[in-house]
Amino acid sequence: MAAYRSAAGFQRVLHAVKHVCFSKQRCGVIICRYSTVYDPNEKVSLIIRDFSLFLTCVIKTCKKMGIKTVAVHSDVDSSAVHVKVADEAVCVGPAPTSKSYLNMDAIMNAIKQTGAQAVHPGYGFLSENKEFAKRLAAEGVTFIGPDTHAIQAMGDKIESKLIAKAAKVNTIPGFDGVVKDAKEAVKIAGEIGYPVMIKASAGGGGKGMRIAWNDEETSDMGFFLSGHISDICANGFCWCLQVLADKHGNALWLNERECSIQRRNQKVVEEAPSTFLDPDTRRAMGEQAVSLANAVKYSSAGTVEFLVDSKKNFYFLEMNTRLQVEHPITECITGLDLVQQMIRIAKGYKLQHKQSDIPINGWAVESRVYAEDPYKSFGLPSIGRLSQYQEPLDLPNVRVDSGIQEGSDISIYYDPMISKLVTYGKTREEALKKMEDALDNYVIRGVTHNIPLLREIIVHPRFVSGVISTKFLPEVYPDGFKGHMLTAGERRELLATAAALYVAAQLRSQKFLGDLRVSVVPAESRQWELCVELDKSVHMLGVSRSGNNYTVEIDGEKVEVSGEWNLASALLPITINGKHRTLQCLLRTAAGEISLQYLGTSFKLRVLSKLAASLSKHMPEKVPEDTSSILRSPMPGSVVAVSVKPGDNVAEGQEICVIEAMKMQNSMTAAKTAKVKSVHCKAGDTVGEGDLLVELE
């Protein structure tokens, strides 16, 4: 597959992996995908812990290298894909992360039980925990990552900024100490000038960071009392520089990753390289990233994040002392396998290449596919069972890193990421077109997902032209994401497809094993008059058929639709007026209801015969619920707090309760000023999406 091809100069690196061995005993590690040759006489087993989507590709690599794997998991993950494909599995506790994946005692016991000699922490849970690294070292277990000094230095955002300054790395102007209280925060922010970024000193992953635009917002951020404040460009870019350093003082930078498309300070779409950087800025940024790594004697793969303004001035933000989710796009354009390099470094090998060896071959784009509802704050978690799941791996230059399969459960306990969808091309245009096709061919049923948002991002003219920033989503969708807005031509395409699909289904229902169900039936009709409803508008359509080709007349315009019309397939590849499209039929009922995923967005239509349409007007309509007097959960999760009781008077906008799911808290507020009639939940309850929480009078 072209997305994995390695530059010719790196073939020796891939073959050299056979010399990596901690011993001929059993050891534990998280590794990523390789294409390697291994020595069958060297027997090593490795223990695995992290997100399932990361571990599955790790295990495949280990098998190629002759390395046995041990998966650690919580009880609710006992049927996870990585558990099934690993050589061994050890349960380390119940679902809550504090009792399983963050339970150091349980993990250390698993290491002793399996005789593991090394652990790779992946990019979650204990990956940047210095205490965990210390405990491994005390037991003689190798930590596949940097030493505890580097983890501590870069984990504290205040200390890391001071170290960066000493290493002559550009830093954001701001306050380098600890903010004591909200009053001091407002004072410091006023001196710096708005907007300011307030970040927890030990925060990470985008969750410990907020932007304040005025004194009120700064004062409200009371949970950042141990944080620091920095100036920030109001409409900047976010870039990650991948670095690689060994234990012998050698360090490389592996080019940048563009990470500006974010929601809630968390990345959504990434690409490598960036459209904005020129070679000189890239080199200067890379040299500063390496300088910082050398300053803390870093030895492993790491990521240095920079904020960049419109004038290409760049400023150090933080260093992540671990592998990051989006590392595959760096692998695609450099030909290097980053996890392979981490293992070599941990064993004590020197880097086998110089900075001049690092290429930029082609372009790679990654979309983070989440079980989220993109219509709610650009993505609130969704849970459920994957009733149907099909990855677009039959397309060329497409890579999918996932840890789920059809039948897997998405729970409230962990990150809702389904997969990392990566496409590769010789040019950015080619990579984006492949991403568009991959998203159209990605089948996910049973949970709400963010493919509609991802597809809209990659085809948006502003993104295609490279004019992007960290404010992209709120600027492009100021009123929230609403899905794809159909043009007149696209609306005709959708209506015509629904009509053709309806007729194809009607014709199929008249046959059994290719023959007519009864011998005496009227001759098959070739003309139909249909009524199609879309977005409360009604369209009268004329449909004619010739084989698998349909001609649909809409408002005096003809649309030609053709295809195989395999109604049992999850995908519906068709040709509309000579243009190839891949749609998905999500729902089709006997009442004429059809849901089609078209251009990434799901559209609900209703197709009826002319007679049925004339009779449907006599059917009573369902009265919509008065949502101002009730409060329902916008997502599945657990109730953290309830602030009211029956009889209380609440004002519009007052917090009523807090729902938490997948590391995200959502404050629920009153839609109007009223008295509380009843409360249907309490702290600690588990609720589903749409469950009734509170009623108002």
PDB file of C-alpha atoms in Angstrom, residues 337-449:
ATOM      1  CA  ASP A 337       8.004   3.900  11.717  1.00  0.00           C
ATOM      2  CA  LEU A 338       8.067   5.963  14.905  1.00  0.00           C
ATOM      3  CA  VAL A 339       7.291   3.203  17.360  1.00  0.00           C
ATOM      4  CA  GLN A 340       9.978   1.023  15.874  1.00  0.00           C
ATOM      5  CA  GLN A 341      12.385   3.872  16.466  1.00  0.00           C
ATOM      6  CA  MET A 342      11.221   4.199  20.082  1.00  0.00           C
ATOM      7  CA  ILE A 343      11.998   0.542  20.737  1.00  0.00           C
ATOM      8  CA  ARG A 344      15.453   0.814  19.207  1.00  0.00           C
ATOM      9  CA  ILE A 345      16.189   3.904  21.282  1.00  0.00           C
ATOM     10  CA  ALA A 346      14.970   2.272  24.491  1.00  0.00           C
ATOM     11  CA  LYS A 347      17.330  -0.642  23.839  1.00  0.00           C
ATOM     12  CA  GLY A 348      20.207   1.810  23.505  1.00  0.00           C
ATOM     13  CA  TYR A 349      20.756   1.883  19.751  1.00  0.00           C
ATOM     14  CA  LYS A 350      21.864   5.063  18.027  1.00  0.00           C
ATOM     15  CA  LEU A 351      19.701   6.791  15.431  1.00  0.00           C
ATOM     16  CA  GLN A 352      20.627   5.383  12.030  1.00  0.00           C
ATOM     17  CA  HIS A 353      20.021   8.487   9.971  1.00  0.00           C
ATOM     18  CA  LYS A 354      20.915  12.139   9.847  1.00  0.00           C
ATOM     19  CA  GLN A 355      18.734  15.214   9.510  1.00  0.00           C
ATOM     20  CA  SER A 356      19.550  15.424   5.799  1.00  0.00           C
ATOM     21  CA  ASP A 357      18.067  11.918   5.343  1.00  0.00           C
ATOM     22  CA  ILE A 358      14.576  12.970   6.460  1.00  0.00           C
ATOM     23  CA  PRO A 359      12.325  13.480   3.414  1.00  0.00           C
ATOM     24  CA  ILE A 360       8.915  15.002   2.746  1.00  0.00           C
ATOM     25  CA  ASN A 361       7.403  12.539   0.301  1.00  0.00           C
ATOM     26  CA  GLY A 362       3.856  13.458  -0.736  1.00  0.00           C
ATOM     27  CA  TRP A 363       1.029  14.562   1.521  1.00  0.00           C
ATOM     28  CA  ALA A 364      -0.964  12.830   4.266  1.00  0.00           C
ATOM     29  CA  VAL A 365      -4.244  13.770   5.957  1.00  0.00           C
ATOM     30  CA  GLU A 366      -5.771  12.275   9.107  1.00  0.00           C
ATOM     31  CA  SER A 367      -9.382  12.508  10.234  1.00  0.00           C
ATOM     32  CA  ARG A 368     -10.230  11.520  13.791  1.00  0.00           C
ATOM     33  CA  VAL A 369     -13.422   9.492  13.557  1.00  0.00           C
ATOM     34  CA  TYR A 370     -15.355   9.782  16.819  1.00  0.00           C
ATOM     35  CA  ALA A 371     -18.563   8.331  18.217  1.00  0.00           C
ATOM     36  CA  GLU A 372     -19.911  11.842  18.661  1.00  0.00           C
ATOM     37  CA  ASP A 373     -22.864  13.926  17.578  1.00  0.00           C
ATOM     38  CA  PRO A 374     -21.291  16.771  15.539  1.00  0.00           C
ATOM     39  CA  TYR A 375     -24.538  18.756  15.649  1.00  0.00           C
ATOM     40  CA  LYS A 376     -24.077  19.296  19.402  1.00  0.00           C
ATOM     41  CA  SER A 377     -21.157  21.616  20.199  1.00  0.00           C
ATOM     42  CA  PHE A 378     -19.217  20.120  17.262  1.00  0.00           C
ATOM     43  CA  GLY A 379     -19.284  16.745  19.007  1.00  0.00           C
ATOM     44  CA  LEU A 380     -20.876  15.364  22.177  1.00  0.00           C
ATOM     45  CA  PRO A 381     -20.222  11.666  22.935  1.00  0.00           C
ATOM     46  CA  SER A 382     -22.467   8.908  21.669  1.00  0.00           C
ATOM     47  CA  ILE A 383     -22.578   5.356  22.976  1.00  0.00           C
ATOM     48  CA  GLY A 384     -23.991   2.129  21.635  1.00  0.00           C
ATOM     49  CA  ARG A 385     -23.141  -1.079  19.815  1.00  0.00           C
ATOM     50  CA  LEU A 386     -21.718  -1.051  16.303  1.00  0.00           C
ATOM     51  CA  SER A 387     -24.470  -2.927  14.498  1.00  0.00           C
ATOM     52  CA  GLN A 388     -22.616  -2.567  11.204  1.00  0.00           C
ATOM     53  CA  TYR A 389     -19.002  -1.554  10.642  1.00  0.00           C
ATOM     54  CA  GLN A 390     -16.992  -1.515   7.428  1.00  0.00           C
ATOM     55  CA  GLU A 391     -13.684   0.300   6.945  1.00  0.00           C
ATOM     56  CA  PRO A 392     -12.799   1.701   3.487  1.00  0.00           C
ATOM     57  CA  LEU A 393      -9.636  -0.391   3.199  1.00  0.00           C
ATOM     58  CA  ASP A 394     -10.419  -1.512  -0.350  1.00  0.00           C
ATOM     59  CA  LEU A 395      -9.499   2.000  -1.518  1.00  0.00           C
ATOM     60  CA  PRO A 396      -5.835   2.657  -2.432  1.00  0.00           C
ATOM     61  CA  ASN A 397      -3.606   4.745  -0.142  1.00  0.00           C
ATOM     62  CA  VAL A 398      -6.011   4.512   2.800  1.00  0.00           C
ATOM     63  CA  ARG A 399      -4.927   3.528   6.310  1.00  0.00           C
ATOM     64  CA  VAL A 400      -7.306   2.925   9.204  1.00  0.00           C
ATOM     65  CA  ASP A 401      -5.969   2.488  12.740  1.00  0.00           C
ATOM     66  CA  SER A 402      -8.862   1.173  14.812  1.00  0.00           C
ATOM     67  CA  GLY A 403      -9.481  -1.159  17.701  1.00  0.00           C
ATOM     68  CA  ILE A 404     -13.112  -2.003  17.154  1.00  0.00           C
ATOM     69  CA  GLN A 405     -15.138  -4.282  14.930  1.00  0.00           C
ATOM     70  CA  GLU A 406     -18.753  -4.975  14.096  1.00  0.00           C
ATOM     71  CA  GLY A 407     -20.489  -5.749  17.381  1.00  0.00           C
ATOM     72  CA  SER A 408     -18.092  -3.685  19.530  1.00  0.00           C
ATOM     73  CA  ASP A 409     -19.554  -1.476  22.245  1.00  0.00           C
ATOM     74  CA  ILE A 410     -18.739   2.225  22.623  1.00  0.00           C
ATOM     75  CA  SER A 411     -19.101   2.878  26.358  1.00  0.00           C
ATOM     76  CA  ILE A 412     -19.241   5.979  28.533  1.00  0.00           C
ATOM     77  CA  TYR A 413     -15.992   5.114  30.262  1.00  0.00           C
ATOM     78  CA  TYR A 414     -13.334   5.899  27.668  1.00  0.00           C
ATOM     79  CA  ASP A 415     -12.436   8.213  24.818  1.00  0.00           C
ATOM     80  CA  PRO A 416     -15.063   7.956  22.039  1.00  0.00           C
ATOM     81  CA  MET A 417     -12.516   7.752  19.198  1.00  0.00           C
ATOM     82  CA  ILE A 418     -13.450   5.018  16.720  1.00  0.00           C
ATOM     83  CA  SER A 419     -10.420   5.252  14.441  1.00  0.00           C
ATOM     84  CA  LYS A 420      -7.730   7.317  12.836  1.00  0.00           C
ATOM     85  CA  LEU A 421      -8.528   7.523   9.127  1.00  0.00           C
ATOM     86  CA  VAL A 422      -5.428   8.412   7.090  1.00  0.00           C
ATOM     87  CA  THR A 423      -5.093   9.024   3.358  1.00  0.00           C
ATOM     88  CA  TYR A 424      -1.921   9.604   1.383  1.00  0.00           C
ATOM     89  CA  GLY A 425      -1.257  11.196  -2.022  1.00  0.00           C
ATOM     90  CA  LYS A 426       1.527  12.657  -4.091  1.00  0.00           C
ATOM     91  CA  THR A 427      -0.118  16.068  -3.640  1.00  0.00           C
ATOM     92  CA  ARG A 428      -2.455  17.644  -1.090  1.00  0.00           C
ATOM     93  CA  GLU A 429      -5.263  17.702  -3.646  1.00  0.00           C
ATOM     94  CA  GLU A 430      -4.889  13.955  -4.188  1.00  0.00           C
ATOM     95  CA  ALA A 431      -4.773  13.198  -0.460  1.00  0.00           C
ATOM     96  CA  LEU A 432      -7.925  15.265   0.173  1.00  0.00           C
ATOM     97  CA  LYS A 433      -9.811  13.594  -2.690  1.00  0.00           C
ATOM     98  CA  LYS A 434      -8.901  10.187  -1.276  1.00  0.00           C
ATOM     99  CA  MET A 435     -10.124  11.314   2.149  1.00  0.00           C
ATOM    100  CA  GLU A 436     -13.413  12.423   0.620  1.00  0.00           C
ATOM    101  CA  ASP A 437     -13.865   8.996  -0.989  1.00  0.00           C
ATOM    102  CA  ALA A 438     -12.794   7.180   2.179  1.00  0.00           C
ATOM    103  CA  LEU A 439     -15.343   9.034   4.314  1.00  0.00           C
ATOM    104  CA  ASP A 440     -18.100   8.282   1.787  1.00  0.00           C
ATOM    105  CA  ASN A 441     -17.191   4.567   1.897  1.00  0.00           C
ATOM    106  CA  TYR A 442     -16.866   4.318   5.686  1.00  0.00           C
ATOM    107  CA  VAL A 443     -19.832   2.409   7.127  1.00  0.00           C
ATOM    108  CA  ILE A 444     -20.633   3.042  10.809  1.00  0.00           C
ATOM    109  CA  ARG A 445     -24.050   2.064  12.165  1.00  0.00           C
ATOM    110  CA  GLY A 446     -25.328   1.840  15.730  1.00  0.00           C
ATOM    111  CA  VAL A 447     -23.716   5.007  17.087  1.00  0.00           C
ATOM    112  CA  THR A 448     -23.781   8.628  16.014  1.00  0.00           C
ATOM    113  CA  HIS A 449     -20.474   9.630  14.405  1.00  0.00           C
TER     114      HIS A 449
END
